Coordinates of N, CA and C in Angstrom, one line a residue:
M1 N 14.5 -14.5 -11.9 CA 14.5 -14.0 -10.5 C 15.8 -14.6 -9.8
D2 N 16.5 -13.8 -9.2 CA 17.7 -14.2 -8.4 C 17.3 -14.9 -7.1
K3 N 17.9 -16.0 -6.8 CA 17.7 -16.6 -5.5 C 19.0 -16.5 -4.7
I4 N 18.9 -16.0 -3.5 CA 20.1 -15.7 -2.7 C 20.0 -16.5 -1.4
V5 N 21.0 -17.2 -1.0 CA 21.1 -17.9 0.2 C 21.3 -16.9 1.4
V6 N 20.5 -17.0 2.4 CA 20.6 -16.1 3.6 C 21.3 -16.9 4.7
S7 N 22.4 -16.3 5.2 CA 23.1 -17.0 6.3 C 23.6 -16.0 7.3
T8 N 23.5 -16.3 8.6 CA 24.0 -15.4 9.6 C 24.5 -16.3 10.8
D9 N 25.5 -15.8 11.5 CA 25.9 -16.5 12.7 C 25.1 -16.1 13.9
K10 N 24.1 -15.2 13.7 CA 23.1 -14.8 14.8 C 22.0 -15.8 14.9
A11 N 22.0 -16.9 14.1 CA 21.0 -17.9 14.2 C 21.7 -19.3 14.0
P12 N 21.1 -20.4 14.5 CA 21.8 -21.6 14.4 C 22.2 -22.0 12.9
A13 N 23.4 -22.5 12.7 CA 23.8 -23.0 11.4 C 22.9 -24.1 10.9
A14 N 22.7 -24.2 9.6 CA 22.0 -25.3 9.1 C 22.8 -26.6 9.3
I15 N 22.1 -27.7 9.7 CA 22.8 -28.9 10.0 C 22.5 -30.0 9.0
G16 N 22.1 -29.6 7.9 CA 21.8 -30.6 6.8 C 21.8 -29.9 5.5
P17 N 21.3 -30.5 4.4 CA 21.3 -29.9 3.1 C 20.2 -28.9 2.9
Y18 N 20.3 -27.8 3.6 CA 19.3 -26.7 3.5 C 20.0 -25.4 4.0
S19 N 19.3 -24.3 3.8 CA 19.8 -23.0 4.2 C 19.0 -22.5 5.3
Q20 N 19.6 -21.5 6.1 CA 18.8 -20.8 7.1 C 17.6 -20.1 6.5
G21 N 17.9 -19.6 5.3 CA 16.8 -18.8 4.6 C 17.2 -18.6 3.1
M22 N 16.2 -18.3 2.4 CA 16.4 -17.9 1.0 C 15.6 -16.6 0.7
K23 N 16.3 -15.8 -0.2 CA 15.7 -14.6 -0.6 C 15.4 -14.8 -2.1
A24 N 14.2 -14.7 -2.5 CA 13.9 -14.8 -4.0 C 13.1 -13.5 -4.4
G25 N 13.7 -12.7 -5.1 CA 13.1 -11.4 -5.4 C 12.9 -10.6 -4.2
N26 N 11.6 -10.2 -3.9 CA 11.3 -9.5 -2.7 C 10.8 -10.3 -1.6
M27 N 10.9 -11.7 -1.7 CA 10.4 -12.6 -0.7 C 11.5 -13.3 0.0
I28 N 11.3 -13.5 1.3 CA 12.2 -14.2 2.2 C 11.5 -15.3 2.8
F29 N 12.2 -16.5 2.8 CA 11.7 -17.7 3.4 C 12.7 -18.2 4.4
T30 N 12.3 -18.3 5.6 CA 13.2 -18.9 6.6 C 12.9 -20.4 6.7
S31 N 14.0 -21.1 7.0 CA 13.8 -22.5 7.4 C 13.2 -22.6 8.8
G32 N 12.7 -23.7 9.2 CA 12.1 -23.8 10.5 C 13.2 -23.6 11.5
Q33 N 12.9 -22.9 12.6 CA 13.9 -22.6 13.6 C 13.6 -23.2 14.9
L34 N 14.4 -24.2 15.3 CA 14.3 -24.7 16.6 C 14.8 -23.7 17.7
P35 N 14.5 -23.9 18.9 CA 15.0 -23.0 20.0 C 16.5 -23.3 20.3
I36 N 17.4 -23.2 19.4 CA 18.8 -23.4 19.5 C 19.5 -22.1 19.8
V37 N 20.3 -22.0 20.8 CA 21.0 -20.8 21.1 C 22.2 -20.8 20.1
P38 N 22.3 -19.8 19.2 CA 23.4 -19.8 18.2 C 24.8 -19.8 18.8
E39 N 25.0 -19.1 19.9 CA 26.4 -19.0 20.4 C 26.9 -20.3 21.0
T40 N 26.0 -21.1 21.5 CA 26.4 -22.4 22.2 C 25.9 -23.7 21.5
G41 N 25.0 -23.6 20.7 CA 24.4 -24.8 20.0 C 23.4 -25.5 20.9
E42 N 23.1 -24.9 22.1 CA 22.2 -25.6 23.1 C 20.8 -25.5 22.6
L43 N 20.1 -26.7 22.6 CA 18.7 -26.7 22.4 C 17.9 -26.5 23.7
I44 N 17.1 -25.5 23.7 CA 16.4 -25.2 24.9 C 15.1 -26.1 24.9
T45 N 14.9 -26.9 26.0 CA 13.8 -27.8 26.1 C 13.0 -27.7 27.4
S46 N 13.4 -26.8 28.3 CA 12.9 -26.8 29.6 C 11.7 -25.9 29.9
D47 N 11.5 -25.0 29.0 CA 10.4 -24.0 29.3 C 9.9 -23.5 27.9
I48 N 8.6 -23.8 27.6 CA 8.1 -23.5 26.3 C 8.1 -22.0 26.0
K49 N 8.0 -21.2 27.0 CA 8.1 -19.7 26.7 C 9.5 -19.3 26.2
K50 N 10.5 -19.8 26.9 CA 11.9 -19.6 26.5 C 12.1 -20.2 25.1
E51 N 11.6 -21.4 24.9 CA 11.8 -22.0 23.6 C 11.2 -21.2 22.5
T52 N 9.9 -20.7 22.7 CA 9.3 -19.9 21.7 C 10.0 -18.7 21.4
R53 N 10.5 -18.0 22.5 CA 11.3 -16.8 22.3 C 12.5 -17.0 21.5
Q54 N 13.3 -18.1 21.8 CA 14.5 -18.3 21.1 C 14.2 -18.7 19.6
S55 N 13.2 -19.4 19.4 CA 12.9 -19.7 18.0 C 12.5 -18.5 17.2
L56 N 11.8 -17.6 17.8 CA 11.4 -16.3 17.2 C 12.6 -15.4 17.0
E57 N 13.5 -15.4 18.0 CA 14.8 -14.6 17.9 C 15.6 -15.1 16.7
N58 N 15.6 -16.4 16.5 CA 16.4 -17.0 15.4 C 15.8 -16.6 14.1
V59 N 14.4 -16.7 14.0 CA 13.7 -16.2 12.8 C 14.1 -14.7 12.5
K60 N 14.0 -13.9 13.5 CA 14.2 -12.5 13.4 C 15.7 -12.2 12.9
A61 N 16.6 -13.0 13.4 CA 18.0 -12.8 12.9 C 18.2 -13.1 11.5
I62 N 17.5 -14.1 11.0 CA 17.6 -14.5 9.6 C 16.9 -13.4 8.7
L63 N 15.8 -13.0 9.2 CA 15.1 -11.9 8.4 C 16.0 -10.6 8.4
K64 N 16.6 -10.3 9.5 CA 17.4 -9.1 9.5 C 18.6 -9.2 8.5
E65 N 19.2 -10.4 8.5 CA 20.3 -10.6 7.5 C 19.8 -10.4 6.1
A66 N 18.6 -10.7 5.8 CA 18.0 -10.6 4.5 C 17.4 -9.2 4.2
G67 N 17.5 -8.3 5.2 CA 17.0 -7.0 5.0 C 15.5 -6.8 5.4
A68 N 15.0 -7.7 6.3 CA 13.6 -7.6 6.7 C 13.5 -7.5 8.2
T69 N 12.3 -7.3 8.6 CA 11.9 -7.3 10.0 C 10.7 -8.1 10.2
L70 N 10.3 -8.3 11.5 CA 9.0 -9.0 11.7 C 7.8 -8.3 11.1
E71 N 7.9 -7.0 11.0 CA 6.8 -6.2 10.3 C 6.6 -6.6 8.9
D72 N 7.6 -7.3 8.3 CA 7.5 -7.7 6.9 C 7.0 -9.1 6.7
V73 N 6.8 -9.8 7.8 CA 6.3 -11.2 7.8 C 4.8 -11.2 7.3
V74 N 4.5 -12.1 6.4 CA 3.1 -12.3 5.9 C 2.6 -13.6 6.3
K75 N 3.4 -14.6 6.7 CA 2.9 -15.9 7.1 C 3.9 -16.6 8.0
V76 N 3.4 -17.2 9.1 CA 4.2 -17.9 10.1 C 3.6 -19.3 10.2
T77 N 4.5 -20.3 10.3 CA 4.0 -21.6 10.6 C 4.7 -22.1 11.8
I78 N 4.0 -22.6 12.8 CA 4.5 -23.1 14.1 C 4.2 -24.5 14.2
F79 N 5.2 -25.3 14.4 CA 5.1 -26.7 14.7 C 5.4 -27.0 16.1
I80 N 4.5 -27.7 16.8 CA 4.7 -27.9 18.3 C 4.4 -29.4 18.6
S81 N 5.0 -29.9 19.6 CA 4.9 -31.3 20.0 C 3.7 -31.5 21.0
D82 N 3.2 -30.4 21.5 CA 2.1 -30.5 22.5 C 1.1 -29.3 22.4
M83 N 0.0 -29.5 21.8 CA -1.0 -28.5 21.7 C -1.5 -27.9 23.0
G84 N -1.3 -28.7 24.1 CA -1.6 -28.2 25.4 C -0.8 -27.0 25.8
K85 N 0.3 -26.7 25.1 CA 1.1 -25.5 25.5 C 0.8 -24.3 24.6
F86 N -0.2 -24.5 23.8 CA -0.6 -23.4 22.8 C -0.7 -22.1 23.5
G87 N -1.4 -22.0 24.6 CA -1.6 -20.7 25.3 C -0.3 -20.0 25.6
E88 N 0.6 -20.8 26.2 CA 1.9 -20.2 26.5 C 2.7 -19.7 25.3
I89 N 2.6 -20.5 24.3 CA 3.3 -20.2 23.0 C 2.7 -18.9 22.4
N90 N 1.4 -18.8 22.4 CA 0.6 -17.7 21.9 C 0.9 -16.4 22.7
E91 N 1.1 -16.5 24.0 CA 1.4 -15.4 24.8 C 2.8 -14.8 24.4
V92 N 3.8 -15.6 24.2 CA 5.1 -15.1 23.7 C 5.0 -14.6 22.3
Y93 N 4.3 -15.3 21.4 CA 4.2 -14.9 20.0 C 3.6 -13.5 20.0
G94 N 2.6 -13.2 20.8 CA 1.9 -11.9 20.9 C 2.9 -10.8 21.3
E95 N 4.0 -11.1 22.0 CA 5.0 -10.1 22.3 C 5.7 -9.6 21.0
Y96 N 5.9 -10.5 20.1 CA 6.6 -10.3 18.8 C 5.7 -9.7 17.8
F97 N 4.5 -10.1 17.7 CA 3.5 -9.6 16.7 C 2.3 -9.0 17.5
K98 N 2.5 -7.7 17.7 CA 1.5 -6.9 18.5 C 0.4 -6.4 17.5
E99 N 0.7 -5.3 16.9 CA -0.2 -4.7 15.9 C -0.2 -5.4 14.6
H100 N 1.0 -5.8 14.2 CA 1.1 -6.5 12.9 C 0.8 -8.0 13.1
K101 N -0.2 -8.5 12.5 CA -0.6 -9.9 12.7 C -0.6 -10.7 11.4
P102 N 0.5 -11.3 11.1 CA 0.6 -12.1 9.8 C -0.3 -13.3 9.9
A103 N -0.6 -13.9 8.7 CA -1.4 -15.2 8.7 C -0.5 -16.2 9.4
R104 N -1.2 -17.2 10.1 CA -0.4 -18.1 10.9 C -1.1 -19.5 10.9
S105 N -0.3 -20.5 10.9 CA -0.8 -21.9 11.1 C 0.0 -22.4 12.3
C106 N -0.7 -23.2 13.1 CA 0.0 -23.9 14.2 C -0.4 -25.4 14.2
V107 N 0.6 -26.2 14.1 CA 0.3 -27.7 13.9 C 1.0 -28.5 15.0
E108 N 0.3 -29.4 15.6 CA 0.9 -30.3 16.5 C 1.4 -31.5 15.7
V109 N 2.7 -31.8 16.0 CA 3.4 -32.9 15.2 C 3.8 -34.0 16.2
A110 N 4.0 -35.2 15.7 CA 4.5 -36.3 16.5 C 5.9 -36.1 17.0
K111 N 6.8 -35.5 16.2 CA 8.1 -35.4 16.6 C 8.8 -34.3 15.8
L112 N 9.7 -33.6 16.4 CA 10.5 -32.5 15.7 C 12.0 -32.9 15.7
P113 N 12.8 -32.3 14.8 CA 14.2 -32.6 14.9 C 14.8 -32.4 16.2
K114 N 15.8 -33.2 16.6 CA 16.5 -33.1 17.9 C 15.6 -33.3 19.1
N115 N 14.4 -33.8 18.8 CA 13.3 -33.9 19.9 C 12.9 -32.6 20.5
G116 N 13.0 -31.5 19.7 CA 12.6 -30.2 20.1 C 11.1 -30.2 20.4
N117 N 10.6 -29.2 21.0 CA 9.2 -29.0 21.3 C 8.5 -28.0 20.4
I118 N 9.3 -27.2 19.7 CA 8.7 -26.1 18.9 C 9.7 -25.8 17.7
E119 N 9.1 -25.5 16.6 CA 9.9 -25.1 15.4 C 9.0 -24.0 14.7
I120 N 9.6 -22.9 14.3 CA 8.9 -21.8 13.7 C 9.6 -21.4 12.4
E121 N 8.8 -21.2 11.4 CA 9.3 -20.7 10.1 C 8.4 -19.5 9.7
A122 N 9.0 -18.7 8.8 CA 8.3 -17.5 8.4 C 8.5 -17.1 6.9
I123 N 7.6 -16.4 6.3 CA 7.7 -15.9 5.0 C 7.5 -14.4 5.1
A124 N 8.4 -13.6 4.5 CA 8.3 -12.1 4.5 C 8.4 -11.6 3.1
I125 N 7.8 -10.4 3.0 CA 7.9 -9.7 1.7 C 8.5 -8.3 2.0
I126 N 9.5 -7.9 1.2 CA 10.1 -6.6 1.4 C 9.9 -5.8 0.1

């Protein structure tokens, strides 16, 4: 099975020894996406709804580069620094996944890279 690195300037560049995403056969795996604005490199930390939206937009851009859409997602993992914000996160998440509802995990963690508040990764099958 061929493994192809997925890279796009529509999502934040990888800042370490990893890829934005990998395509293996008909499966696409995104790396966790912080709410970083690709054009500026700014990490959004002021509003969990905006942060969630930016993380999902970054995931969406990587999937698009690999030939997929959010409709192709089968699993999402969300890492958050404060479970008290779950309701707001879930509200925005529901805007992206309306009828199509992939499996999902949401985990509160002690700390995220760059002191972010949320990180989202996805697995898609095309």
